[in-house]
Amino acid sequence: MTLYVKQDSLIHEIDPITKVIYAFVAALLPYILPSHTVALIVLVISIMLLVVGKVFRKIIPLIGLSLFLIVSLVIIQGIFRPDNVTPLFHFGPIIFYKEGLSYGLLLMLRVINLLCAFGVLILTTKPDDLIQSFIQKGMSPRIGYVIGSVLQLIPQMSATIATIKDAQRSRGLETEGSLLVRIKAFLPLIGPVIMNSLISTRERSIALEVRGFNAKQKKTFLHEVHTYKYAKVIQAVLILIFIFAILWRIFL
Amino acid sequence: MLSCGGFSYEKIIVENLKYKYPDTDQLALNDVSFEVEEGEVIGIVGQNSAGKSSLCLALTGLIPHFFNGAYGGKVLIDGIEVKTSTITDLSQKAGLVFDNPFTQMTASKYTVYDEIAFGLENIGVSREEMIERVDWSLKMMGIENIKDKNPFDLSGGQMQRVAIASVIAMRPEILVLDEPTSQLDPQASEEVFRVIQQLSQEGITIVIAEHKMEKLASFTDRILLLYEGKQIDFDTPQKVFSRDDLHDYGVVPPIFTTYCKAMGMKNKKTNTYPVTLAEVSSLLGGENNEWNKS
Amino acid sequence: MKTKSMWSFRLSTAALVLIPIAIGINYIGKTIAAGLKLPLWLDSLGTILSSMLAGPIVGGLSGIINNIIYGITLDPVSTVYAITSGVIGIVVGALAYKGWVNNFAKALLLGLVVGAIAATVSTPLNMIFWEGQTGNVWGDALYAYILSQNGPIWLASFLDSIVVDLPDKLISVLLCFFIFKGLPKNVKRLYQNNQRFEEL
Ligand SMILES: Nc1ncnc2c1ncn2[C@@H]1O[C@H](COP(=O)(O)OP(=O)(O)O)[C@@H](O)[C@H]1O
Ligand SMILES: [Mg+2]
């Protein structure tokens, strides 16, 4: 399971660690400096990177996932924010205020910006490369295994879910019916799958152990992670911007 | 092979092996002793719960190092004592393949090629050697054509061959297989047996627990018969399958043996019944007067 | 035999293998719950089970890694709650070790405690990132109501969280309690790292 899109682009060439740093710095900047302008600038930069990375269209469904949160932020802040004083417009008895809407807008920009910043990382970086980069930076290979395994098992689990749903249909366990009926349907549906997955951990552990999973030797890698010429420079600039933003927030 | 004669060397020595799983009060292995020579193919037979899997685990160090429990006696793999060694070190001496193809995949690699390299990365094999070994394993298993596929997108039989490839890439001199075809369809089973025989021809010592007696009879040198953790017999397939008390141990001999027993067709010289079709037909054809109706 | 502390970071292979399985179980629970249109997330069953089976470190790691991976693959917003998930794993793991899953009554209490703690940890996160809202229809409706009554934002936010988290975590812990009880003993002991074999 991965959102990675294979493309030939400038952004794809950048090494994973640099992109991780970018994602964090870009996502957090509008929180450190709470202004519409900052949020907008960072957002535009992330969008430009997505366009250069030829993955802009893939960010839309990601934003769609959080659409309810985004809309809800603007509406609720617009109506209910405690420091609301200046009415802007109304739908019947519901009044939207300028302060709340403006703040809601900032919150919205922050969320969309967070999604786009991480989008740059996720959509243009192969998960294996990301994991391997972290291992080479000192992350335990065992944790690397865990992450790689999640990405491989989730699609597997999706297949299991399809099987469960078939079983559900054939056993007449409908998704309709009272709440109690549906809650009661839950455990028999997923209980056996959970049991089997837990029991399977024994055999998988054995399979790993007989393939040197607990070896004390220093690990080697089949693939060489590509390096990026300007990695150090970009990373330094990003971190400087981040520090500068924090100082700005504290002292100005 | 046994028949090669001359100098032979004990790859596996098991002496008075006893084992009890944690929280149980019955011995899963009860005083098992046998020796296996380099290049031999050994079949382990016995009914369910006889201790076949436990013995396979004991040969590869999972017993006692993974399962703990209570352990007695001695197992030497290529001169190394299992009790004082580690699973990692033993994995380069004796590889383990078991029945479930799915759980044998690491579930952390996205291509067959990377899957096979997993163990080599762990034990720190250099990149060049890694590539060479993975290529060799792929070729041995005849799976070069699927090397870029996701392991989980394969059929059971293909997955099982990937599992074997992953283990032999560690270059063990012994391969232990615990019912490697019990979850496969007949055609996939055939393929797996074919590659196992090929590995045997490469000189790898093979120990295989299996229920398909016809198969075992056709390519094993000796058979180890287990019953309730105890070693009942360790002899040639002809001898073991000719035993009159085989049914008492829940083992059904190859169909040819059953047939010949019923017909009273016995090899007079060795006083055993045929165990393979080849032996039956040579007996019926009369080309080989070693076999005669008694 | 000296038993190791539950806080040991030296995890057995089985304990590590349990983490991705736990995260997969979280995913199955979440998807099936949504499929049955249940008003609960049920997306932490795996984290809770792994905590019961293998202790606070494995539970905490399951929780944190769960949300980080969701974040980088499916839904970036969930990264924010990695801390909440981690805390849930740690709390269940530590309390289970202290015997809180020995019987139904204790498990019930565990569920309530976990629900309350989850809401408490999520509230500041919600305050920082989305002014205290959660994006859940029922929770946000309550949030809006409290604000309309001139209640403080932190209270609105906490209640927004707790109406969602308390029933969800309570039911989740109880479901996990039943599954845990039904597991064979040789599976339960798999994840402990404090064993040696004895000589016969
Ligand atoms: N993990 C385990 N924990 C406890 N007992 C076990 C375990 N695995 C196997 N046993 C017991 O050990 C005995 C031998 O089992 P096994 O070696 O699996 O036999 P076989 O492979 O011939 O069916 C059986 O009585 C079985 O119940
Ligand atoms: Mg068995």
GROMACS .gro file of N, CA and C in nm, chain A residues 1 127-128 131-132 145 147-153 156 200-224, chain B residues 62 66-67 87-88 91 96 98 100 102-110 113-125 127 130-131 150-152 166 170:
model
  234
    1MET      N    1   0.084  -0.119   0.000
    1MET     CA    2   0.000   0.000   0.000
    1MET      C    3   0.087   0.125   0.000
  127PRO      N    4   0.834   0.403  -0.063
  127PRO     CA    5   0.843   0.370   0.079
  127PRO      C    6   0.971   0.294   0.115
  128ASP      N    7   1.012   0.198   0.031
  128ASP     CA    8   1.135   0.123   0.063
  128ASP      C    9   1.254   0.216   0.075
  131ILE      N   10   1.238   0.402   0.403
  131ILE     CA   11   1.275   0.317   0.517
  131ILE      C   12   1.426   0.294   0.519
  132GLN      N   13   1.480   0.261   0.402
  132GLN     CA   14   1.624   0.233   0.396
  132GLN      C   15   1.707   0.356   0.433
  145TYR      N   16   1.183  -0.306   0.949
  145TYR     CA   17   1.103  -0.422   0.910
  145TYR      C   18   0.955  -0.396   0.939
  147ILE      N   19   0.781  -0.123   0.966
  147ILE     CA   20   0.716  -0.027   0.877
  147ILE      C   21   0.695  -0.089   0.737
  148GLY      N   22   0.801  -0.154   0.688
  148GLY     CA   23   0.788  -0.217   0.556
  148GLY      C   24   0.677  -0.321   0.556
  149SER      N   25   0.665  -0.390   0.666
  149SER     CA   26   0.567  -0.496   0.676
  149SER      C   27   0.425  -0.441   0.681
  150VAL      N   28   0.406  -0.329   0.748
  150VAL     CA   29   0.272  -0.269   0.752
  150VAL      C   30   0.229  -0.236   0.610
  151LEU      N   31   0.318  -0.175   0.534
  151LEU     CA   32   0.283  -0.133   0.398
  151LEU      C   33   0.250  -0.253   0.310
  152GLN      N   34   0.312  -0.366   0.340
  152GLN     CA   35   0.286  -0.486   0.261
  152GLN      C   36   0.160  -0.558   0.309
  153LEU      N   37   0.133  -0.549   0.441
  153LEU     CA   38   0.021  -0.626   0.495
  153LEU      C   39  -0.114  -0.558   0.478
  156GLN      N   40  -0.300  -0.672   0.191
  156GLN     CA   41  -0.335  -0.810   0.221
  156GLN      C   42  -0.462  -0.813   0.305
  200SER      N   43  -0.082  -1.642   1.327
  200SER     CA   44   0.017  -1.646   1.219
  200SER      C   45   0.150  -1.580   1.258
  201THR      N   46   0.149  -1.500   1.365
  201THR     CA   47   0.275  -1.434   1.402
  201THR      C   48   0.382  -1.536   1.442
  202ARG      N   49   0.339  -1.652   1.492
  202ARG     CA   50   0.440  -1.750   1.530
  202ARG      C   51   0.518  -1.797   1.408
  203GLU      N   52   0.445  -1.839   1.304
  203GLU     CA   53   0.515  -1.890   1.186
  203GLU      C   54   0.598  -1.782   1.118
  204ARG      N   55   0.543  -1.660   1.113
  204ARG     CA   56   0.620  -1.554   1.048
  204ARG      C   57   0.749  -1.527   1.126
  205SER      N   58   0.740  -1.531   1.260
  205SER     CA   59   0.861  -1.510   1.341
  205SER      C   60   0.964  -1.617   1.310
  206ILE      N   61   0.917  -1.741   1.297
  206ILE     CA   62   1.010  -1.850   1.265
  206ILE      C   63   1.076  -1.824   1.130
  207ALA      N   64   0.993  -1.786   1.032
  207ALA     CA   65   1.046  -1.760   0.898
  207ALA      C   66   1.153  -1.651   0.902
  208LEU      N   67   1.131  -1.549   0.984
  208LEU     CA   68   1.230  -1.442   0.993
  208LEU      C   69   1.356  -1.489   1.065
  209GLU      N   70   1.337  -1.564   1.173
  209GLU     CA   71   1.453  -1.608   1.251
  209GLU      C   72   1.545  -1.698   1.171
  210VAL      N   73   1.487  -1.784   1.087
  210VAL     CA   74   1.574  -1.873   1.010
  210VAL      C   75   1.636  -1.797   0.892
  211ARG      N   76   1.603  -1.672   0.879
  211ARG     CA   77   1.670  -1.592   0.776
  211ARG      C   78   1.748  -1.477   0.839
  212GLY      N   79   1.805  -1.508   0.954
  212GLY     CA   80   1.903  -1.417   1.014
  212GLY      C   81   1.848  -1.288   1.071
  213PHE      N   82   1.719  -1.285   1.104
  213PHE     CA   83   1.659  -1.161   1.151
  213PHE      C   84   1.727  -1.110   1.279
  214ASN      N   85   1.778  -1.203   1.359
  214ASN     CA   86   1.842  -1.160   1.484
  214ASN      C   87   1.993  -1.156   1.474
  215ALA      N   88   2.045  -1.156   1.352
  215ALA     CA   89   2.190  -1.158   1.334
  215ALA      C   90   2.252  -1.033   1.397
  216LYS      N   91   2.372  -1.053   1.452
  216LYS     CA   92   2.440  -0.941   1.517
  216LYS      C   93   2.524  -0.861   1.417
  217GLN      N   94   2.550  -0.923   1.302
  217GLN     CA   95   2.634  -0.855   1.202
  217GLN      C   96   2.571  -0.724   1.155
  218LYS      N   97   2.656  -0.639   1.099
  218LYS     CA   98   2.604  -0.518   1.039
  218LYS      C   99   2.533  -0.555   0.909
  219LYS      N  100   2.414  -0.500   0.895
  219LYS     CA  101   2.332  -0.531   0.779
  219LYS      C  102   2.391  -0.472   0.650
  220THR      N  103   2.369  -0.542   0.540
  220THR     CA  104   2.403  -0.483   0.409
  220THR      C  105   2.272  -0.462   0.333
  221PHE      N  106   2.280  -0.392   0.221
  221PHE     CA  107   2.157  -0.363   0.146
  221PHE      C  108   2.171  -0.405   0.001
  222LEU      N  109   2.064  -0.465  -0.049
  222LEU     CA  110   2.063  -0.505  -0.190
  222LEU      C  111   2.063  -0.381  -0.280
  223HIS      N  112   1.981  -0.283  -0.243
  223HIS     CA  113   1.972  -0.163  -0.326
  223HIS      C  114   2.054  -0.050  -0.266
  224GLU      N  115   2.116   0.027  -0.353
  224GLU     CA  116   2.184   0.146  -0.305
  224GLU      C  117   2.084   0.262  -0.310
  314LEU      N  118   1.526  -2.390   1.626
  314LEU     CA  119   1.408  -2.322   1.680
  314LEU      C  120   1.369  -2.385   1.813
  318PHE      N  121   1.382  -2.086   2.014
  318PHE     CA  122   1.264  -2.003   1.992
  318PHE      C  123   1.150  -2.046   2.084
  319PHE      N  124   1.135  -2.179   2.100
  319PHE     CA  125   1.019  -2.230   2.174
  319PHE      C  126   1.045  -2.245   2.323
  339ILE      N  127   2.011  -1.952   1.642
  339ILE     CA  128   1.930  -1.979   1.523
  339ILE      C  129   1.997  -1.917   1.401
  340THR      N  130   2.051  -1.798   1.417
  340THR     CA  131   2.116  -1.730   1.304
  340THR      C  132   2.234  -1.811   1.251
  343SER      N  133   2.120  -2.119   1.079
  343SER     CA  134   2.048  -2.100   0.953
  343SER      C  135   2.142  -2.107   0.833
  348LEU      N  136   1.534  -2.407   0.698
  348LEU     CA  137   1.403  -2.463   0.731
  348LEU      C  138   1.295  -2.407   0.638
  350PHE      N  139   0.868  -2.464   0.578
  350PHE     CA  140   0.754  -2.537   0.632
  350PHE      C  141   0.632  -2.528   0.542
  352ASN      N  142   0.326  -2.363   0.533
  352ASN     CA  143   0.245  -2.248   0.496
  352ASN      C  144   0.325  -2.149   0.410
  354PHE      N  145   0.238  -1.872   0.277
  354PHE     CA  146   0.206  -1.733   0.305
  354PHE      C  147   0.285  -1.677   0.424
  355THR      N  148   0.287  -1.752   0.535
  355THR     CA  149   0.356  -1.698   0.653
  355THR      C  150   0.508  -1.704   0.638
  356GLN      N  151   0.556  -1.776   0.536
  356GLN     CA  152   0.701  -1.779   0.519
  356GLN      C  153   0.754  -1.657   0.444
  357MET      N  154   0.663  -1.580   0.384
  357MET     CA  155   0.706  -1.455   0.322
  357MET      C  156   0.732  -1.355   0.434
  358THR      N  157   0.838  -1.275   0.421
  358THR     CA  158   0.870  -1.181   0.528
  358THR      C  159   0.761  -1.075   0.543
  359ALA      N  160   0.684  -1.053   0.438
  359ALA     CA  161   0.581  -0.950   0.437
  359ALA      C  162   0.642  -0.811   0.449
  360SER      N  163   0.768  -0.796   0.409
  360SER     CA  164   0.824  -0.661   0.415
  360SER      C  165   0.897  -0.626   0.286
  361LYS      N  166   0.893  -0.717   0.189
  361LYS     CA  167   0.963  -0.692   0.063
  361LYS      C  168   0.863  -0.693  -0.051
  362TYR      N  169   0.888  -0.609  -0.149
  362TYR     CA  170   0.788  -0.588  -0.253
  362TYR      C  171   0.812  -0.665  -0.382
  365TYR      N  172   1.265  -1.086  -0.582
  365TYR     CA  173   1.410  -1.070  -0.577
  365TYR      C  174   1.454  -1.018  -0.440
  366ASP      N  175   1.387  -0.911  -0.394
  366ASP     CA  176   1.420  -0.853  -0.264
  366ASP      C  177   1.389  -0.949  -0.150
  367GLU      N  178   1.280  -1.024  -0.167
  367GLU     CA  179   1.240  -1.122  -0.066
  367GLU      C  180   1.352  -1.224  -0.045
  368ILE      N  181   1.409  -1.272  -0.155
  368ILE     CA  182   1.513  -1.373  -0.143
  368ILE      C  183   1.640  -1.314  -0.082
  369ALA      N  184   1.661  -1.183  -0.107
  369ALA     CA  185   1.782  -1.119  -0.054
  369ALA      C  186   1.771  -1.086   0.095
  370PHE      N  187   1.650  -1.093   0.151
  370PHE     CA  188   1.626  -1.052   0.290
  370PHE      C  189   1.726  -1.112   0.389
  371GLY      N  190   1.740  -1.245   0.385
  371GLY     CA  191   1.829  -1.312   0.480
  371GLY      C  192   1.974  -1.271   0.460
  372LEU      N  193   2.011  -1.248   0.333
  372LEU     CA  194   2.150  -1.214   0.302
  372LEU      C  195   2.182  -1.073   0.353
  373GLU      N  196   2.086  -0.984   0.343
  373GLU     CA  197   2.105  -0.849   0.399
  373GLU      C  198   2.127  -0.859   0.550
  374ASN      N  199   2.047  -0.944   0.614
  374ASN     CA  200   2.057  -0.957   0.760
  374ASN      C  201   2.193  -1.009   0.804
  375ILE      N  202   2.248  -1.106   0.730
  375ILE     CA  203   2.375  -1.162   0.776
  375ILE      C  204   2.494  -1.088   0.714
  376GLY      N  205   2.468  -0.977   0.648
  376GLY     CA  206   2.576  -0.890   0.604
  376GLY      C  207   2.656  -0.940   0.486
  377VAL      N  208   2.592  -1.009   0.393
  377VAL     CA  209   2.661  -1.054   0.272
  377VAL      C  210   2.683  -0.932   0.180
  379ARG      N  211   2.710  -0.688  -0.147
  379ARG     CA  212   2.614  -0.671  -0.255
  379ARG      C  213   2.641  -0.765  -0.373
  382MET      N  214   2.559  -1.110  -0.285
  382MET     CA  215   2.415  -1.120  -0.267
  382MET      C  216   2.346  -1.143  -0.401
  383ILE      N  217   2.383  -1.060  -0.497
  383ILE     CA  218   2.321  -1.070  -0.629
  383ILE      C  219   2.349  -1.206  -0.692
  402ASN      N  220   0.534  -0.908  -0.685
  402ASN     CA  221   0.514  -0.900  -0.541
  402ASN      C  222   0.489  -1.042  -0.487
  403PRO      N  223   0.563  -1.083  -0.382
  403PRO     CA  224   0.548  -1.220  -0.333
  403PRO      C  225   0.403  -1.258  -0.303
  404PHE      N  226   0.325  -1.162  -0.255
  404PHE     CA  227   0.187  -1.193  -0.220
  404PHE      C  228   0.095  -1.207  -0.340
  418SER      N  229   1.460  -1.852  -0.083
  418SER     CA  230   1.507  -1.761   0.021
  418SER      C  231   1.596  -1.832   0.121
  422MET      N  232   2.084  -1.871   0.164
  422MET     CA  233   2.172  -1.864   0.281
  422MET      C  234   2.283  -1.969   0.270
   0.00000   0.00000   0.00000
